[in-house]
Amino acid sequence: MSAELIIYKSRMKYGLTLLILFILIGIVFLAPSDVPNSWIEREFILTLFCVFLVPTAYNFLDRRPMYILDDKGLFIRKNNQNLLWDQLSAFKVVKRKFKGAEYIQIEIFDRSEQVVALLDLAYADLELLEVECFLRKKINKKRGTRQ
C-alpha cells in the first residue's frame, strides 16, 4: 500500500475572484452615465475584465494537482520537477508577507543544504499540518532517523 498526498489548487479562492470580477463589471455597466464618451471607458474596463478573466477562469477550471507527494518522491507541476526522497535532506516552513497578506511556503533542501524546491501553499486546498507530517515522515525515513 503506497501513501500518497495530492495537493490541488483551491477552487474556492479562484471562484471568489471570478465572482468579484463579475460583480464589478456588472456595477460598471449598470451604472447610469451622462458622459457622451463613456463607451470608451466601458470598453477599456471590459478589456481589463477580459485580461483578468481568462487566467482566473483557467485556474478555476484546472483540476490537475499542483504537487504530488508519494513513496517515490515529490512531483512539482509548475516546473515539471521530480525529486526523489533520498535526494532530500530537510524542509523548512516559512511564513511570508506580501502586500499585507500572509502565505506559507515550504522550502525543501537537498543533501548539500541547497533549496531545491519551494512549495507555495497560498492557493492550495490543504492543511499545512498534513503536508508537514507527510514530509517529516518521508524525509526522516530516507535518512534512517525516527520522528
mmCIF file with all atom_site columns, N, CA and C in Angstrom, residues 55-103:
data_model
loop_
_atom_site.group_PDB
_atom_site.id
_atom_site.type_symbol
_atom_site.label_atom_id
_atom_site.label_alt_id
_atom_site.label_comp_id
_atom_site.label_asym_id
_atom_site.label_entity_id
_atom_site.label_seq_id
_atom_site.pdbx_PDB_ins_code
_atom_site.Cartn_x
_atom_site.Cartn_y
_atom_site.Cartn_z
_atom_site.occupancy
_atom_site.B_iso_or_equiv
_atom_site.pdbx_formal_charge
_atom_site.auth_seq_id
_atom_site.auth_comp_id
_atom_site.auth_asym_id
_atom_site.auth_atom_id
_atom_site.pdbx_PDB_model_num
ATOM 1   N N  . PRO A 1 55  ? -7.085  34.165 -17.261 1.00 0.00 ? 55  PRO A N  1
ATOM 2   C CA . PRO A 1 55  ? -6.238  33.324 -16.401 1.00 0.00 ? 55  PRO A CA 1
ATOM 3   C C  . PRO A 1 55  ? -6.959  32.849 -15.138 1.00 0.00 ? 55  PRO A C  1
ATOM 4   N N  . THR A 1 56  ? -7.850  33.671 -14.599 1.00 0.00 ? 56  THR A N  1
ATOM 5   C CA . THR A 1 56  ? -8.578  33.267 -13.395 1.00 0.00 ? 56  THR A CA 1
ATOM 6   C C  . THR A 1 56  ? -9.514  32.110 -13.709 1.00 0.00 ? 56  THR A C  1
ATOM 7   N N  . ALA A 1 57  ? -10.215 32.181 -14.821 1.00 0.00 ? 57  ALA A N  1
ATOM 8   C CA . ALA A 1 57  ? -11.111 31.090 -15.219 1.00 0.00 ? 57  ALA A CA 1
ATOM 9   C C  . ALA A 1 57  ? -10.312 29.824 -15.523 1.00 0.00 ? 57  ALA A C  1
ATOM 10  N N  . TYR A 1 58  ? -9.160  29.974 -16.173 1.00 0.00 ? 58  TYR A N  1
ATOM 11  C CA . TYR A 1 58  ? -8.311  28.810 -16.453 1.00 0.00 ? 58  TYR A CA 1
ATOM 12  C C  . TYR A 1 58  ? -7.880  28.126 -15.155 1.00 0.00 ? 58  TYR A C  1
ATOM 13  N N  . ASN A 1 59  ? -7.428  28.919 -14.184 1.00 0.00 ? 59  ASN A N  1
ATOM 14  C CA . ASN A 1 59  ? -7.007  28.340 -12.897 1.00 0.00 ? 59  ASN A CA 1
ATOM 15  C C  . ASN A 1 59  ? -8.181  27.733 -12.142 1.00 0.00 ? 59  ASN A C  1
ATOM 16  N N  . PHE A 1 60  ? -9.352  28.327 -12.275 1.00 0.00 ? 60  PHE A N  1
ATOM 17  C CA . PHE A 1 60  ? -10.544 27.795 -11.612 1.00 0.00 ? 60  PHE A CA 1
ATOM 18  C C  . PHE A 1 60  ? -10.929 26.435 -12.195 1.00 0.00 ? 60  PHE A C  1
ATOM 19  N N  . LEU A 1 61  ? -10.818 26.290 -13.496 1.00 0.00 ? 61  LEU A N  1
ATOM 20  C CA . LEU A 1 61  ? -11.220 25.044 -14.157 1.00 0.00 ? 61  LEU A CA 1
ATOM 21  C C  . LEU A 1 61  ? -10.123 23.986 -14.178 1.00 0.00 ? 61  LEU A C  1
ATOM 22  N N  . ASP A 1 62  ? -8.885  24.365 -13.938 1.00 0.00 ? 62  ASP A N  1
ATOM 23  C CA . ASP A 1 62  ? -7.760  23.431 -13.965 1.00 0.00 ? 62  ASP A CA 1
ATOM 24  C C  . ASP A 1 62  ? -7.776  22.550 -12.718 1.00 0.00 ? 62  ASP A C  1
ATOM 25  N N  . ARG A 1 63  ? -7.995  21.263 -12.889 1.00 0.00 ? 63  ARG A N  1
ATOM 26  C CA . ARG A 1 63  ? -8.058  20.350 -11.749 1.00 0.00 ? 63  ARG A CA 1
ATOM 27  C C  . ARG A 1 63  ? -6.836  19.447 -11.646 1.00 0.00 ? 63  ARG A C  1
ATOM 28  N N  . ARG A 1 64  ? -5.779  19.771 -12.366 1.00 0.00 ? 64  ARG A N  1
ATOM 29  C CA . ARG A 1 64  ? -4.550  18.985 -12.228 1.00 0.00 ? 64  ARG A CA 1
ATOM 30  C C  . ARG A 1 64  ? -3.908  19.314 -10.885 1.00 0.00 ? 64  ARG A C  1
ATOM 31  N N  . PRO A 1 65  ? -3.276  18.345 -10.257 1.00 0.00 ? 65  PRO A N  1
ATOM 32  C CA . PRO A 1 65  ? -2.644  18.623 -8.960  1.00 0.00 ? 65  PRO A CA 1
ATOM 33  C C  . PRO A 1 65  ? -1.432  19.544 -9.090  1.00 0.00 ? 65  PRO A C  1
ATOM 34  N N  . MET A 1 66  ? -1.259  20.410 -8.068  1.00 0.00 ? 66  MET A N  1
ATOM 35  C CA . MET A 1 66  ? -0.074  21.272 -8.022  1.00 0.00 ? 66  MET A CA 1
ATOM 36  C C  . MET A 1 66  ? 1.157   20.459 -7.611  1.00 0.00 ? 66  MET A C  1
ATOM 37  N N  . TYR A 1 67  ? 0.972   19.635 -6.582  1.00 0.00 ? 67  TYR A N  1
ATOM 38  C CA . TYR A 1 67  ? 2.065   18.826 -6.037  1.00 0.00 ? 67  TYR A CA 1
ATOM 39  C C  . TYR A 1 67  ? 1.550   17.419 -5.772  1.00 0.00 ? 67  TYR A C  1
ATOM 40  N N  . ILE A 1 68  ? 2.419   16.432 -6.018  1.00 0.00 ? 68  ILE A N  1
ATOM 41  C CA . ILE A 1 68  ? 2.113   15.048 -5.679  1.00 0.00 ? 68  ILE A CA 1
ATOM 42  C C  . ILE A 1 68  ? 3.261   14.529 -4.833  1.00 0.00 ? 68  ILE A C  1
ATOM 43  N N  . LEU A 1 69  ? 2.941   14.096 -3.629  1.00 0.00 ? 69  LEU A N  1
ATOM 44  C CA . LEU A 1 69  ? 3.925   13.506 -2.734  1.00 0.00 ? 69  LEU A CA 1
ATOM 45  C C  . LEU A 1 69  ? 3.539   12.043 -2.565  1.00 0.00 ? 69  LEU A C  1
ATOM 46  N N  . ASP A 1 70  ? 4.447   11.137 -2.933  1.00 0.00 ? 70  ASP A N  1
ATOM 47  C CA . ASP A 1 70  ? 4.152   9.715  -2.790  1.00 0.00 ? 70  ASP A CA 1
ATOM 48  C C  . ASP A 1 70  ? 5.384   8.994  -2.248  1.00 0.00 ? 70  ASP A C  1
ATOM 49  N N  . ASP A 1 71  ? 5.387   7.655  -2.304  1.00 0.00 ? 71  ASP A N  1
ATOM 50  C CA . ASP A 1 71  ? 6.501   6.882  -1.757  1.00 0.00 ? 71  ASP A CA 1
ATOM 51  C C  . ASP A 1 71  ? 7.802   7.084  -2.531  1.00 0.00 ? 71  ASP A C  1
ATOM 52  N N  . LYS A 1 72  ? 7.715   7.422  -3.798  1.00 0.00 ? 72  LYS A N  1
ATOM 53  C CA . LYS A 1 72  ? 8.911   7.624  -4.606  1.00 0.00 ? 72  LYS A CA 1
ATOM 54  C C  . LYS A 1 72  ? 9.549   8.976  -4.360  1.00 0.00 ? 72  LYS A C  1
ATOM 55  N N  . GLY A 1 73  ? 8.706   10.007 -4.248  1.00 0.00 ? 73  GLY A N  1
ATOM 56  C CA . GLY A 1 73  ? 9.257   11.343 -4.078  1.00 0.00 ? 73  GLY A CA 1
ATOM 57  C C  . GLY A 1 73  ? 8.215   12.423 -4.227  1.00 0.00 ? 73  GLY A C  1
ATOM 58  N N  . LEU A 1 74  ? 8.645   13.548 -4.723  1.00 0.00 ? 74  LEU A N  1
ATOM 59  C CA . LEU A 1 74  ? 7.825   14.743 -4.813  1.00 0.00 ? 74  LEU A CA 1
ATOM 60  C C  . LEU A 1 74  ? 7.792   15.215 -6.269  1.00 0.00 ? 74  LEU A C  1
ATOM 61  N N  . PHE A 1 75  ? 6.583   15.435 -6.799  1.00 0.00 ? 75  PHE A N  1
ATOM 62  C CA . PHE A 1 75  ? 6.424   15.957 -8.155  1.00 0.00 ? 75  PHE A CA 1
ATOM 63  C C  . PHE A 1 75  ? 5.832   17.349 -8.061  1.00 0.00 ? 75  PHE A C  1
ATOM 64  N N  . ILE A 1 76  ? 6.464   18.330 -8.732  1.00 0.00 ? 76  ILE A N  1
ATOM 65  C CA . ILE A 1 76  ? 6.003   19.712 -8.749  1.00 0.00 ? 76  ILE A CA 1
ATOM 66  C C  . ILE A 1 76  ? 5.602   20.044 -10.187 1.00 0.00 ? 76  ILE A C  1
ATOM 67  N N  . ARG A 1 77  ? 4.310   20.280 -10.407 1.00 0.00 ? 77  ARG A N  1
ATOM 68  C CA . ARG A 1 77  ? 3.804   20.510 -11.758 1.00 0.00 ? 77  ARG A CA 1
ATOM 69  C C  . ARG A 1 77  ? 4.312   21.825 -12.358 1.00 0.00 ? 77  ARG A C  1
ATOM 70  N N  . LYS A 1 78  ? 4.473   22.855 -11.528 1.00 0.00 ? 78  LYS A N  1
ATOM 71  C CA . LYS A 1 78  ? 4.834   24.192 -12.020 1.00 0.00 ? 78  LYS A CA 1
ATOM 72  C C  . LYS A 1 78  ? 6.058   24.161 -12.937 1.00 0.00 ? 78  LYS A C  1
ATOM 73  N N  . ASN A 1 79  ? 7.088   23.433 -12.539 1.00 0.00 ? 79  ASN A N  1
ATOM 74  C CA . ASN A 1 79  ? 8.295   23.353 -13.358 1.00 0.00 ? 79  ASN A CA 1
ATOM 75  C C  . ASN A 1 79  ? 8.617   21.913 -13.758 1.00 0.00 ? 79  ASN A C  1
ATOM 76  N N  . ASN A 1 80  ? 7.619   21.028 -13.666 1.00 0.00 ? 80  ASN A N  1
ATOM 77  C CA . ASN A 1 80  ? 7.740   19.628 -14.069 1.00 0.00 ? 80  ASN A CA 1
ATOM 78  C C  . ASN A 1 80  ? 8.961   18.968 -13.425 1.00 0.00 ? 80  ASN A C  1
ATOM 79  N N  . GLN A 1 81  ? 9.088   19.140 -12.119 1.00 0.00 ? 81  GLN A N  1
ATOM 80  C CA . GLN A 1 81  ? 10.251  18.688 -11.373 1.00 0.00 ? 81  GLN A CA 1
ATOM 81  C C  . GLN A 1 81  ? 9.900   17.446 -10.559 1.00 0.00 ? 81  GLN A C  1
ATOM 82  N N  . ASN A 1 82  ? 10.714  16.409 -10.693 1.00 0.00 ? 82  ASN A N  1
ATOM 83  C CA . ASN A 1 82  ? 10.561  15.179 -9.928  1.00 0.00 ? 82  ASN A CA 1
ATOM 84  C C  . ASN A 1 82  ? 11.742  15.052 -8.975  1.00 0.00 ? 82  ASN A C  1
ATOM 85  N N  . LEU A 1 83  ? 11.481  14.998 -7.678  1.00 0.00 ? 83  LEU A N  1
ATOM 86  C CA . LEU A 1 83  ? 12.543  14.858 -6.683  1.00 0.00 ? 83  LEU A CA 1
ATOM 87  C C  . LEU A 1 83  ? 12.328  13.564 -5.914  1.00 0.00 ? 83  LEU A C  1
ATOM 88  N N  . LEU A 1 84  ? 13.359  12.745 -5.815  1.00 0.00 ? 84  LEU A N  1
ATOM 89  C CA . LEU A 1 84  ? 13.278  11.510 -5.047  1.00 0.00 ? 84  LEU A CA 1
ATOM 90  C C  . LEU A 1 84  ? 13.593  11.794 -3.587  1.00 0.00 ? 84  LEU A C  1
ATOM 91  N N  . TRP A 1 85  ? 13.007  11.003 -2.688  1.00 0.00 ? 85  TRP A N  1
ATOM 92  C CA . TRP A 1 85  ? 13.178  11.263 -1.254  1.00 0.00 ? 85  TRP A CA 1
ATOM 93  C C  . TRP A 1 85  ? 14.635  11.141 -0.824  1.00 0.00 ? 85  TRP A C  1
ATOM 94  N N  . ASP A 1 86  ? 15.402  10.221 -1.427  1.00 0.00 ? 86  ASP A N  1
ATOM 95  C CA . ASP A 1 86  ? 16.792  10.068 -0.986  1.00 0.00 ? 86  ASP A CA 1
ATOM 96  C C  . ASP A 1 86  ? 17.684  11.219 -1.456  1.00 0.00 ? 86  ASP A C  1
ATOM 97  N N  . GLN A 1 87  ? 17.172  12.112 -2.313  1.00 0.00 ? 87  GLN A N  1
ATOM 98  C CA . GLN A 1 87  ? 17.914  13.319 -2.709  1.00 0.00 ? 87  GLN A CA 1
ATOM 99  C C  . GLN A 1 87  ? 17.684  14.465 -1.725  1.00 0.00 ? 87  GLN A C  1
ATOM 100 N N  . LEU A 1 88  ? 16.682  14.336 -0.874  1.00 0.00 ? 88  LEU A N  1
ATOM 101 C CA . LEU A 1 88  ? 16.283  15.436 0.002   1.00 0.00 ? 88  LEU A CA 1
ATOM 102 C C  . LEU A 1 88  ? 16.754  15.189 1.425   1.00 0.00 ? 88  LEU A C  1
ATOM 103 N N  . SER A 1 89  ? 17.085  16.276 2.127   1.00 0.00 ? 89  SER A N  1
ATOM 104 C CA . SER A 1 89  ? 17.602  16.116 3.483   1.00 0.00 ? 89  SER A CA 1
ATOM 105 C C  . SER A 1 89  ? 16.738  16.790 4.538   1.00 0.00 ? 89  SER A C  1
ATOM 106 N N  . ALA A 1 90  ? 16.069  17.882 4.200   1.00 0.00 ? 90  ALA A N  1
ATOM 107 C CA . ALA A 1 90  ? 15.308  18.623 5.214   1.00 0.00 ? 90  ALA A CA 1
ATOM 108 C C  . ALA A 1 90  ? 14.299  19.527 4.522   1.00 0.00 ? 90  ALA A C  1
ATOM 109 N N  . PHE A 1 91  ? 13.433  20.113 5.355   1.00 0.00 ? 91  PHE A N  1
ATOM 110 C CA . PHE A 1 91  ? 12.496  21.112 4.853   1.00 0.00 ? 91  PHE A CA 1
ATOM 111 C C  . PHE A 1 91  ? 12.259  22.133 5.950   1.00 0.00 ? 91  PHE A C  1
ATOM 112 N N  . LYS A 1 92  ? 11.775  23.301 5.541   1.00 0.00 ? 92  LYS A N  1
ATOM 113 C CA . LYS A 1 92  ? 11.513  24.365 6.496   1.00 0.00 ? 92  LYS A CA 1
ATOM 114 C C  . LYS A 1 92  ? 10.242  25.091 6.076   1.00 0.00 ? 92  LYS A C  1
ATOM 115 N N  . VAL A 1 93  ? 9.347   25.298 7.045   1.00 0.00 ? 93  VAL A N  1
ATOM 116 C CA . VAL A 1 93  ? 8.115   26.040 6.785   1.00 0.00 ? 93  VAL A CA 1
ATOM 117 C C  . VAL A 1 93  ? 8.403   27.522 6.989   1.00 0.00 ? 93  VAL A C  1
ATOM 118 N N  . VAL A 1 94  ? 8.066   28.329 5.977   1.00 0.00 ? 94  VAL A N  1
ATOM 119 C CA . VAL A 1 94  ? 8.351   29.753 6.021   1.00 0.00 ? 94  VAL A CA 1
ATOM 120 C C  . VAL A 1 94  ? 7.046   30.510 5.820   1.00 0.00 ? 94  VAL A C  1
ATOM 121 N N  . LYS A 1 95  ? 6.761   31.435 6.736   1.00 0.00 ? 95  LYS A N  1
ATOM 122 C CA . LYS A 1 95  ? 5.598   32.301 6.578   1.00 0.00 ? 95  LYS A CA 1
ATOM 123 C C  . LYS A 1 95  ? 6.081   33.623 6.011   1.00 0.00 ? 95  LYS A C  1
ATOM 124 N N  . ARG A 1 96  ? 5.521   33.994 4.879   1.00 0.00 ? 96  ARG A N  1
ATOM 125 C CA . ARG A 1 96  ? 5.932   35.221 4.209   1.00 0.00 ? 96  ARG A CA 1
ATOM 126 C C  . ARG A 1 96  ? 4.766   36.192 4.141   1.00 0.00 ? 96  ARG A C  1
ATOM 127 N N  . LYS A 1 97  ? 5.100   37.473 4.001   1.00 0.00 ? 97  LYS A N  1
ATOM 128 C CA . LYS A 1 97  ? 4.085   38.504 3.828   1.00 0.00 ? 97  LYS A CA 1
ATOM 129 C C  . LYS A 1 97  ? 4.323   39.190 2.490   1.00 0.00 ? 97  LYS A C  1
ATOM 130 N N  . PHE A 1 98  ? 3.223   39.408 1.782   1.00 0.00 ? 98  PHE A N  1
ATOM 131 C CA . PHE A 1 98  ? 3.291   40.129 0.516   1.00 0.00 ? 98  PHE A CA 1
ATOM 132 C C  . PHE A 1 98  ? 2.121   41.082 0.466   1.00 0.00 ? 98  PHE A C  1
ATOM 133 N N  . LYS A 1 99  ? 2.408   42.363 0.510   1.00 0.00 ? 99  LYS A N  1
ATOM 134 C CA . LYS A 1 99  ? 1.385   43.413 0.497   1.00 0.00 ? 99  LYS A CA 1
ATOM 135 C C  . LYS A 1 99  ? 0.325   43.183 1.572   1.00 0.00 ? 99  LYS A C  1
ATOM 136 N N  . GLY A 1 100 ? 0.779   42.818 2.751   1.00 0.00 ? 100 GLY A N  1
ATOM 137 C CA . GLY A 1 100 ? -0.128  42.674 3.887   1.00 0.00 ? 100 GLY A CA 1
ATOM 138 C C  . GLY A 1 100 ? -0.760  41.299 4.031   1.00 0.00 ? 100 GLY A C  1
ATOM 139 N N  . ALA A 1 101 ? -0.691  40.464 3.007   1.00 0.00 ? 101 ALA A N  1
ATOM 140 C CA . ALA A 1 101 ? -1.285  39.131 3.078   1.00 0.00 ? 101 ALA A CA 1
ATOM 141 C C  . ALA A 1 101 ? -0.214  38.107 3.430   1.00 0.00 ? 101 ALA A C  1
ATOM 142 N N  . GLU A 1 102 ? -0.530  37.221 4.363   1.00 0.00 ? 102 GLU A N  1
ATOM 143 C CA . GLU A 1 102 ? 0.406   36.170 4.746   1.00 0.00 ? 102 GLU A CA 1
ATOM 144 C C  . GLU A 1 102 ? 0.159   34.924 3.905   1.00 0.00 ? 102 GLU A C  1
ATOM 145 N N  . TYR A 1 103 ? 1.224   34.265 3.529   1.00 0.00 ? 103 TYR A N  1
ATOM 146 C CA . TYR A 1 103 ? 1.097   32.979 2.862   1.00 0.00 ? 103 TYR A CA 1
ATOM 147 C C  . TYR A 1 103 ? 2.246   32.087 3.314   1.00 0.00 ? 103 TYR A C  1
#
